[in-house]
Tab-separated table of C-alpha atoms in Angstrom:
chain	number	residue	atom	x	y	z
R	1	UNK	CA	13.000	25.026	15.784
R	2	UNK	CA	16.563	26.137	17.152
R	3	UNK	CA	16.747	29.818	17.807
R	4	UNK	CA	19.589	30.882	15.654
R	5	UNK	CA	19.566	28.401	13.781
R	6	UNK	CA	18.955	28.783	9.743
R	7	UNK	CA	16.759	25.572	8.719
R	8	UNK	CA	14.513	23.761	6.638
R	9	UNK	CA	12.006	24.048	10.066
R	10	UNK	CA	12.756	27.502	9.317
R	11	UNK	CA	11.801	27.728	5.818
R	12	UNK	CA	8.692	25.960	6.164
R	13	UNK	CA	8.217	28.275	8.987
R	14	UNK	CA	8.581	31.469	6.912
R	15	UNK	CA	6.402	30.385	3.759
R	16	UNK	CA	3.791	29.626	5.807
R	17	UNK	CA	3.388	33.528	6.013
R	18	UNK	CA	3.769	34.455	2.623
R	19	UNK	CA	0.416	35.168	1.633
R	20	UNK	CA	-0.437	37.387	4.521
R	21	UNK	CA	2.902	39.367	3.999
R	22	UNK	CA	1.827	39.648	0.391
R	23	UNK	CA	-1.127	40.813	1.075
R	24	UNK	CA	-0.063	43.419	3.858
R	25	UNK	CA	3.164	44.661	1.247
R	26	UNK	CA	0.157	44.431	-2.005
R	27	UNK	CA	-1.587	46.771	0.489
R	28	UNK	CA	1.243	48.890	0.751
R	29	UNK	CA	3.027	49.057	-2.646
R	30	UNK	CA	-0.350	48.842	-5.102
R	31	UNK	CA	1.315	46.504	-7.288
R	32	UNK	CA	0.743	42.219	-8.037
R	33	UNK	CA	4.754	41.958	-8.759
R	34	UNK	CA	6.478	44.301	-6.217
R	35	UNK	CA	4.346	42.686	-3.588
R	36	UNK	CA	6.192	39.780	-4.319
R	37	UNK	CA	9.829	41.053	-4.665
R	38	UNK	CA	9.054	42.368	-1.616
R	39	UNK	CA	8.053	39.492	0.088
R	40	UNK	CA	10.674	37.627	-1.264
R	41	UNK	CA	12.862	40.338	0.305
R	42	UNK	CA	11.355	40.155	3.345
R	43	UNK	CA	11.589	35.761	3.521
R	44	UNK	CA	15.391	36.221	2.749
R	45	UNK	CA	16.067	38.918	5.243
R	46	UNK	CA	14.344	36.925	7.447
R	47	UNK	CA	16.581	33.844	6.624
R	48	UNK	CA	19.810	35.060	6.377
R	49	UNK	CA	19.004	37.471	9.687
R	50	UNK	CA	17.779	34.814	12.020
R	51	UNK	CA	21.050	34.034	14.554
R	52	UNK	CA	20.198	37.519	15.232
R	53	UNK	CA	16.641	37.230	16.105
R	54	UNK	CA	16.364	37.618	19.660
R	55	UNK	CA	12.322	36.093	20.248
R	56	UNK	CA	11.561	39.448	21.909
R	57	UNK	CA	8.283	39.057	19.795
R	58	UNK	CA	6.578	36.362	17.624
R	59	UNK	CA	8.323	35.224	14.220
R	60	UNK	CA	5.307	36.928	12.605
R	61	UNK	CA	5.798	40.077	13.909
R	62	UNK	CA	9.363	40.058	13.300
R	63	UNK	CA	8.452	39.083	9.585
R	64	UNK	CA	6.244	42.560	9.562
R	65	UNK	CA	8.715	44.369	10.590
R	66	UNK	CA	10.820	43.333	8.192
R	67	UNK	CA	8.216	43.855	5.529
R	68	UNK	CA	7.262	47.185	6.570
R	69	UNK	CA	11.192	48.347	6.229
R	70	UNK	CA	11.200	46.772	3.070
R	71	UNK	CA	8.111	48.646	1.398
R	72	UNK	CA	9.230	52.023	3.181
R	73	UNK	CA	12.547	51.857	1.161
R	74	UNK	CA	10.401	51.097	-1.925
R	75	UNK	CA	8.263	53.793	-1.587
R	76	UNK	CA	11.099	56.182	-0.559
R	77	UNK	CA	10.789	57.874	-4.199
R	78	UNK	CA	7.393	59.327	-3.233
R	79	UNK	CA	5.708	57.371	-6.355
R	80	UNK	CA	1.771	56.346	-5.803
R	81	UNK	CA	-0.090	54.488	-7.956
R	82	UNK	CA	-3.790	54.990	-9.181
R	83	UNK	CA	-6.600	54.082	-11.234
R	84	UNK	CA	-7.621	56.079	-14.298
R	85	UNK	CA	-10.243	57.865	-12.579
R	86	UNK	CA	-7.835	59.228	-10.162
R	87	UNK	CA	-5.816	61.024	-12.741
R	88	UNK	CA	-8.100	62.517	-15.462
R	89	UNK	CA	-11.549	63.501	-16.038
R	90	UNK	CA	-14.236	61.145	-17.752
R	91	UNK	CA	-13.810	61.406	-21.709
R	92	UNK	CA	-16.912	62.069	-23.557
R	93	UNK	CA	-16.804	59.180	-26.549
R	94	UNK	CA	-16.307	61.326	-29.098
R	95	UNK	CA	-13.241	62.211	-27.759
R	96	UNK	CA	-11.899	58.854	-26.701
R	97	UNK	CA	-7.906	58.237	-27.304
R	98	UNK	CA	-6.149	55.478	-26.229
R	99	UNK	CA	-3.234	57.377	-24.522
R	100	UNK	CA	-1.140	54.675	-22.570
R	101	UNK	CA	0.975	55.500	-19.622
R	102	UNK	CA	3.936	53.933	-18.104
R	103	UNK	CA	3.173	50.855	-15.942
R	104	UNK	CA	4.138	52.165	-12.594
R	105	UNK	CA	1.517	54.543	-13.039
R	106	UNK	CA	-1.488	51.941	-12.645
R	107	UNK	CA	-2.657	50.218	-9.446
R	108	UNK	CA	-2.325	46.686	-10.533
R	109	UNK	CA	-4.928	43.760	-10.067
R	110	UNK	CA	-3.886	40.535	-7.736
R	111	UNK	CA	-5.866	37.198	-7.516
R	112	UNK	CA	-7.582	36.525	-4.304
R	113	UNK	CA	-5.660	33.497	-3.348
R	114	UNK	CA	-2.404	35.610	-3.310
R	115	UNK	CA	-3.273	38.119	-0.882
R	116	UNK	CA	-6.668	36.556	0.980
R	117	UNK	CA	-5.167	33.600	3.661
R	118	UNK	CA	-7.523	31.031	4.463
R	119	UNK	CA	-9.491	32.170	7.138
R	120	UNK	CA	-12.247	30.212	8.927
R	121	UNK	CA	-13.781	33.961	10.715
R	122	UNK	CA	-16.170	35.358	8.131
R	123	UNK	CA	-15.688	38.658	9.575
R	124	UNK	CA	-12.167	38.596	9.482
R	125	UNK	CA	-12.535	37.500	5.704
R	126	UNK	CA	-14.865	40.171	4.703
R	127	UNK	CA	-12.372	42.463	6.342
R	128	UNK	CA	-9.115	41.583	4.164
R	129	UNK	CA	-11.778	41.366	0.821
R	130	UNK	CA	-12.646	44.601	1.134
R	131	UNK	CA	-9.240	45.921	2.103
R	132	UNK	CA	-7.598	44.830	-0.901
R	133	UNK	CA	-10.514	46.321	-3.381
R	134	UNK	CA	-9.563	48.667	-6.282
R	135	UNK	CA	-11.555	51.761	-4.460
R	136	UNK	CA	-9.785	50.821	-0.933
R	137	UNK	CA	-6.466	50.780	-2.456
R	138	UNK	CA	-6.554	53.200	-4.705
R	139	UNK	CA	-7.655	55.684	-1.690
R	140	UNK	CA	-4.576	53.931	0.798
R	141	UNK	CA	-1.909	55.257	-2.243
R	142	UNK	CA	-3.049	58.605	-1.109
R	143	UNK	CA	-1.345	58.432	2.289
R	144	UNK	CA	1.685	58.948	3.476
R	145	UNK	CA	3.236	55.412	3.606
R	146	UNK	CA	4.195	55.616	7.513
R	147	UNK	CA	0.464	56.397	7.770
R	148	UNK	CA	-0.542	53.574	4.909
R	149	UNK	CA	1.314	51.224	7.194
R	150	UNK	CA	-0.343	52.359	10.485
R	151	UNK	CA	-3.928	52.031	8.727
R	152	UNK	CA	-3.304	48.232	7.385
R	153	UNK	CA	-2.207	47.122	10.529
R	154	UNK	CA	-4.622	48.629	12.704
R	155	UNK	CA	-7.475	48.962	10.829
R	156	UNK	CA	-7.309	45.862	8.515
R	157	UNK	CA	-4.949	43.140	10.396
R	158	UNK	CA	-6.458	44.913	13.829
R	159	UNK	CA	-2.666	44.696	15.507
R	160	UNK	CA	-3.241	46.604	18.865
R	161	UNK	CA	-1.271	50.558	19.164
R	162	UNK	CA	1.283	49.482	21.562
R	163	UNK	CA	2.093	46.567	18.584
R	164	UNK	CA	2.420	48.864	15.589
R	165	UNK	CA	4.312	51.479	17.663
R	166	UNK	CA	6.817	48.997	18.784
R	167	UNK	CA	7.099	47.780	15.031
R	168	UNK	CA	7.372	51.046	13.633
R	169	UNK	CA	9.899	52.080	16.658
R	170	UNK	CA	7.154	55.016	18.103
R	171	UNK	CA	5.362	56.148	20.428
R	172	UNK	CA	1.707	54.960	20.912
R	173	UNK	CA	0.284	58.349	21.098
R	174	UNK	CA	2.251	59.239	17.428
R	175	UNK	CA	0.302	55.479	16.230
R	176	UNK	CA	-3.018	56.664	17.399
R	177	UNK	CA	-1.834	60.520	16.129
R	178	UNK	CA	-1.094	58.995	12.237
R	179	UNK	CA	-4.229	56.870	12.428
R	180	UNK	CA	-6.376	59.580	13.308
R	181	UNK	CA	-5.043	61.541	10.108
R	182	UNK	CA	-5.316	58.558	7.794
R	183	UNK	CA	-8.865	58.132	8.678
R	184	UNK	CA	-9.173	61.651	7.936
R	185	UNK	CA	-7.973	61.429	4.461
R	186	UNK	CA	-9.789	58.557	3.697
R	187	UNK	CA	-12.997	60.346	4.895
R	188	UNK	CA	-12.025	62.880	3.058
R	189	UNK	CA	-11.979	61.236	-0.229
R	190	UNK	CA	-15.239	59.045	0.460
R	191	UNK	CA	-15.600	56.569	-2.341
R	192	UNK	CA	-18.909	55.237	-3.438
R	193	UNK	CA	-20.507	52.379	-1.618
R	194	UNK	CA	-20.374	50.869	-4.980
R	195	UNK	CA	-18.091	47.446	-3.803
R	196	UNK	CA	-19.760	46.524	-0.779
R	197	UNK	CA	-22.100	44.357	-2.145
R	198	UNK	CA	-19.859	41.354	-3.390
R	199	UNK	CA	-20.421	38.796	-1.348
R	200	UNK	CA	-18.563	35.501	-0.684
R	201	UNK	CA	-19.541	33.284	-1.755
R	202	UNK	CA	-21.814	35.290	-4.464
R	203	UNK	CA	-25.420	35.439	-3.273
R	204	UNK	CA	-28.376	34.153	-5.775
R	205	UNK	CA	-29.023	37.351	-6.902
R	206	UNK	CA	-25.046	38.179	-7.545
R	207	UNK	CA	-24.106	34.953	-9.604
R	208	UNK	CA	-27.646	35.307	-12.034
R	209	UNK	CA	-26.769	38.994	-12.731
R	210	UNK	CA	-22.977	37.703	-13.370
R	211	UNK	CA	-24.655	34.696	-16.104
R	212	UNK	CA	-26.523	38.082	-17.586
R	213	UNK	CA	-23.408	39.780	-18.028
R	214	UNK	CA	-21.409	36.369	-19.533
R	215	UNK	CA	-24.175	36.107	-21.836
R	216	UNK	CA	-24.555	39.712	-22.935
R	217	UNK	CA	-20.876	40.076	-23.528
R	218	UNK	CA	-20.221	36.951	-25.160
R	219	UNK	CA	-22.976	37.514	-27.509
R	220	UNK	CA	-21.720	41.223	-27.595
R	221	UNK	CA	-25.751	42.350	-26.835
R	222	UNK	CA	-25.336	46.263	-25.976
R	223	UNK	CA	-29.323	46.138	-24.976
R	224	UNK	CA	-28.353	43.006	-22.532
R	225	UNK	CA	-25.291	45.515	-21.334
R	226	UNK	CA	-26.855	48.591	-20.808
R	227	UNK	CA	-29.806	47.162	-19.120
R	228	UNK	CA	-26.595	45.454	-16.285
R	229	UNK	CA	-24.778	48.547	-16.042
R	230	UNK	CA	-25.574	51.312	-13.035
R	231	UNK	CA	-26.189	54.767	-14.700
R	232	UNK	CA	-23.407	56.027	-13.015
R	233	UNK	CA	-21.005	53.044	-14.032
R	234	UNK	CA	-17.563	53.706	-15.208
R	235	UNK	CA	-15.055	51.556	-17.626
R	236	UNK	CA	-11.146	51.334	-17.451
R	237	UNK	CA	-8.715	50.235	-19.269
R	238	UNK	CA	-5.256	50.336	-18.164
R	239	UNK	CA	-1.888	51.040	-19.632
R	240	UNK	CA	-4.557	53.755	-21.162
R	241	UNK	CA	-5.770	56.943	-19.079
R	242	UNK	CA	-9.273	57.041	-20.717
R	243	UNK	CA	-12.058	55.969	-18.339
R	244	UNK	CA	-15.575	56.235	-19.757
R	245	UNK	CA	-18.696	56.957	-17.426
R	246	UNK	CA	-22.498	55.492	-18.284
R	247	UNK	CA	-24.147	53.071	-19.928
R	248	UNK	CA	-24.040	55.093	-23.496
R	249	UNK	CA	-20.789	56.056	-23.722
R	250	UNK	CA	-19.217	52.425	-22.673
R	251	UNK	CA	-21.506	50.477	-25.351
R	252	UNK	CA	-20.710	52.957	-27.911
R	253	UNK	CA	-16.834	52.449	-26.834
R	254	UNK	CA	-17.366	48.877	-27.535
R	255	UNK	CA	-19.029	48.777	-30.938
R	256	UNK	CA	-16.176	51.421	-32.083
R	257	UNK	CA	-12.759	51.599	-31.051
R	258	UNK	CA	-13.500	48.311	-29.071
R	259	UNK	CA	-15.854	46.505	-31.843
R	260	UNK	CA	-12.891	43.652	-31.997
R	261	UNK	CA	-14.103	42.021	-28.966
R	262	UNK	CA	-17.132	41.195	-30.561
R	263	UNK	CA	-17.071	37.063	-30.075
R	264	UNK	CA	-14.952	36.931	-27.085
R	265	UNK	CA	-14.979	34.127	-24.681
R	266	UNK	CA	-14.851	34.617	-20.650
R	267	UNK	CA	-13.551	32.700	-18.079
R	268	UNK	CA	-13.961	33.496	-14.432
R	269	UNK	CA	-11.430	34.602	-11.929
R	270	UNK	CA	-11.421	36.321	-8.651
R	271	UNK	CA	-9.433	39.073	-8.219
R	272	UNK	CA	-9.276	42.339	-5.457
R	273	UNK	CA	-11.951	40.644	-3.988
R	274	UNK	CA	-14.424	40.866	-6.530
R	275	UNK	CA	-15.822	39.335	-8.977
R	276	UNK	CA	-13.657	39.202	-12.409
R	277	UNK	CA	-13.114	37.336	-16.006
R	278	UNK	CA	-10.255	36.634	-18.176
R	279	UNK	CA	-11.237	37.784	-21.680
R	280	UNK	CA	-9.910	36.136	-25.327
R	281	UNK	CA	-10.578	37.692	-28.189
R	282	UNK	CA	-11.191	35.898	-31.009
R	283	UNK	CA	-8.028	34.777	-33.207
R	284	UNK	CA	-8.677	36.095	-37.202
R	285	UNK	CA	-5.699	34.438	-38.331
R	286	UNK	CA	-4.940	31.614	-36.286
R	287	UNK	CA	-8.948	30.504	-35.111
R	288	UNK	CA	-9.323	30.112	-31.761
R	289	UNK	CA	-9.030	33.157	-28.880
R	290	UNK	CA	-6.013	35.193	-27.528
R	291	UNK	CA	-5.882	37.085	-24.673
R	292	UNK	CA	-7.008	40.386	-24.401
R	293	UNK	CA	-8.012	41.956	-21.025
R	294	UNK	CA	-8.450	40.673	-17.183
R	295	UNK	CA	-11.990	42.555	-16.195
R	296	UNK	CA	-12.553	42.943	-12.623
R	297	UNK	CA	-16.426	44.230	-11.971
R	298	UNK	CA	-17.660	46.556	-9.148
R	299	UNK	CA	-21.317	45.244	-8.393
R	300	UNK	CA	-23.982	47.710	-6.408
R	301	UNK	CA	-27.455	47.795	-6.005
R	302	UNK	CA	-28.065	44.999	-8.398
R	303	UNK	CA	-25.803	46.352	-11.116
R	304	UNK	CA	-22.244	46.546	-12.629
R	305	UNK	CA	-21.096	49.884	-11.267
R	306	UNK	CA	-17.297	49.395	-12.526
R	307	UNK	CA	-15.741	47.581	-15.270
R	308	UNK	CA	-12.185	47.359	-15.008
R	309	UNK	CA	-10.054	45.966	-17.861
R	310	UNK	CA	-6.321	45.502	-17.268
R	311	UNK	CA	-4.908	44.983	-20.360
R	312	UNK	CA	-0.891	44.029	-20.200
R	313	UNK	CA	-2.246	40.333	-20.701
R	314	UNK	CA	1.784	39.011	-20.759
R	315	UNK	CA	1.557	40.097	-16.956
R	316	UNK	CA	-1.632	39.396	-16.069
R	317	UNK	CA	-2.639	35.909	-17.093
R	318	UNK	CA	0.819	33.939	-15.892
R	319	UNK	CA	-0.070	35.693	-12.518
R	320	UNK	CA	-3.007	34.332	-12.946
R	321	UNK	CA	-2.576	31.173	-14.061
R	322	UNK	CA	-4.595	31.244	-16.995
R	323	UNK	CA	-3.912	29.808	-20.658
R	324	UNK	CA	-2.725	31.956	-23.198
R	325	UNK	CA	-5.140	30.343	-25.392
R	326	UNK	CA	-8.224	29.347	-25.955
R	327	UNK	CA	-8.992	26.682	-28.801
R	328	UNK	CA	-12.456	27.138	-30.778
R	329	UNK	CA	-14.994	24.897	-29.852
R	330	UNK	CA	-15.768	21.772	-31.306
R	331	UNK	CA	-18.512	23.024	-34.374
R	332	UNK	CA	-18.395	26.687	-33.672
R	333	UNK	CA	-18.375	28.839	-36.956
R	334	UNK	CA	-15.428	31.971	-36.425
């Protein structure tokens, strides 16, 4: 490849990062879709900037750079996005309203094969699974985003001090400094260990308790449920701020306000790094299923500890490349 020189060697050169810079800006921004304008900011940059590129450093750090700049400017306006148990408290059933808020409020979901590159370390794997979790990055929109951006590259992409400082145009002590504080936070705000338990691929004991779930939801079994579901496990459900905690409370949600999902079909998907299905509810008018919700499960101890359902399905399953229907099957009674 010609230094200077804009070409297709180039291009081919630049996509071949795209998934780790989507990961690293996903990391950074909290959300699927500006991850991805910011990427393609970032690969454009990149193209039209290259005569300029002097090879003082690798193309990939040059393309991090670039990145980073990019998600500073789009977090300039100080906005953070969270999960619905970051913003409210737990709402007793009785009480449950389906309140939505504006999307930029949520922490959005992203498949794995977005933000995860192949990767033959299994260390290095687990690493970027867990770093791109819904507990993990809901507690990274609580730093600063200099300090966000210091974390991911030390802590998750393991980039040595000297490299972030030179990328960030610091010092090494004010790298080490930032890190130091971001750690802090994140102590700070200790999540449960409830994620670290997903493995990859899912263990024996994982995939049977995932077939229990399948089967209890499918055939809408709140016995089944209750008996998967941690005592302390919590349900989502944004655009809405309501979050209900334990076992009684989320059944009861379902065979109320939620009874329409009785009959719903799964299919599976990986998403955050965990385990996750694409629900359809069942079509009264036109037979067969429609979308409804992409559930991403926190699993712990043997149990569903978080049940996640993002529910903006016109987003959710093109990014994930799922149909937007499902046909009945051949003899089933709706």
């Amino acid at each position: 490849m010609t230094k200077g020189t804009a070409t297709p060697e180039l291009e081919s050169a630049l996509e071949e990062h795209r998934v780790e810079l989507t990961g690293y800006c996903y990391r950074m921004l909290g959300s699927s879709f500006e991850a991805e304008d910011a990427v393609q900011d970032t690969l454009v940059r990149a193209w039209r900037g290259y005569g300029s590129f002097e090879g003082r450093s690798s193309l990939r750090s040059w393309l991090y750079r670039i990145a980073t700049n990019v998600c500073l400017d789009m977090l300039a306006a100080g906005k953070r996005r969270a999960r619905p148990v970051d913003l409210t408290d737990a709402t007793p059933l009785a009480r449950a309203a389906l309140t939505p808020r504006p999307d930029h409020t949520w922490l959005e979901p992203v498949p794995d094969g977005r933000v995860l590159p192949t990767t033959e370390d299994p260390a290095e794997a687990a690493v970027a699974r867990e770093s791109v979790r819904l507990a993990f990055m809901a507690a990274l929109q609580r730093l600063p985003p200099r300090q966000r951006a210091v974390l991911i590259l030390r802590e998750v992409l393991a980039w040595r001090a000297s490299e972030v400082a030179e990328l960030l145009g610091t010092s090494v002590p004010s790298v080490n400094s930032a890190l130091q504080r971001a750690r802090a936070t994140l102590a700070a705000r200790a999540e449960r260990a409830a994620e670290a338990e997903v493995s990859d691929p899912l263990d024996e004991r994982q995939r049977r308790l995932l077939e229990r779930y399948v089967a209890a939801f499918e055939g809408y079994d709140m016995a089944a449920l209750t008996a998967l579901l941690h005592e302390d496990a919590v349900m989502t459900m944004p655009p809405f701020d309501l979050w209900l905690a334990g076992p009684s409370d989320i059944t009861g949600f379902m065979t109320t306000l939620g009874a329409s999902c009785a009959g719903s079909r799964l299919l599976p998907v990986r998403a955050n790094g965990l385990p996750g299905f694409a629900q359809y509810k069942p079509d009264p008018e036109a037979g067969g299923f429609t979308p409804w919700a992409v559930q991403v499960l926190e699993v712990s101890r043997g149990r569903i500890t978080g049940f996640h359902c993002f529910l903006d399905t016109a987003r959710w399953f093109p990014l994930f490349g799922l149909p937007l229907r499902l046909e009945a099957e051949a003899g089933q009674v709706e």
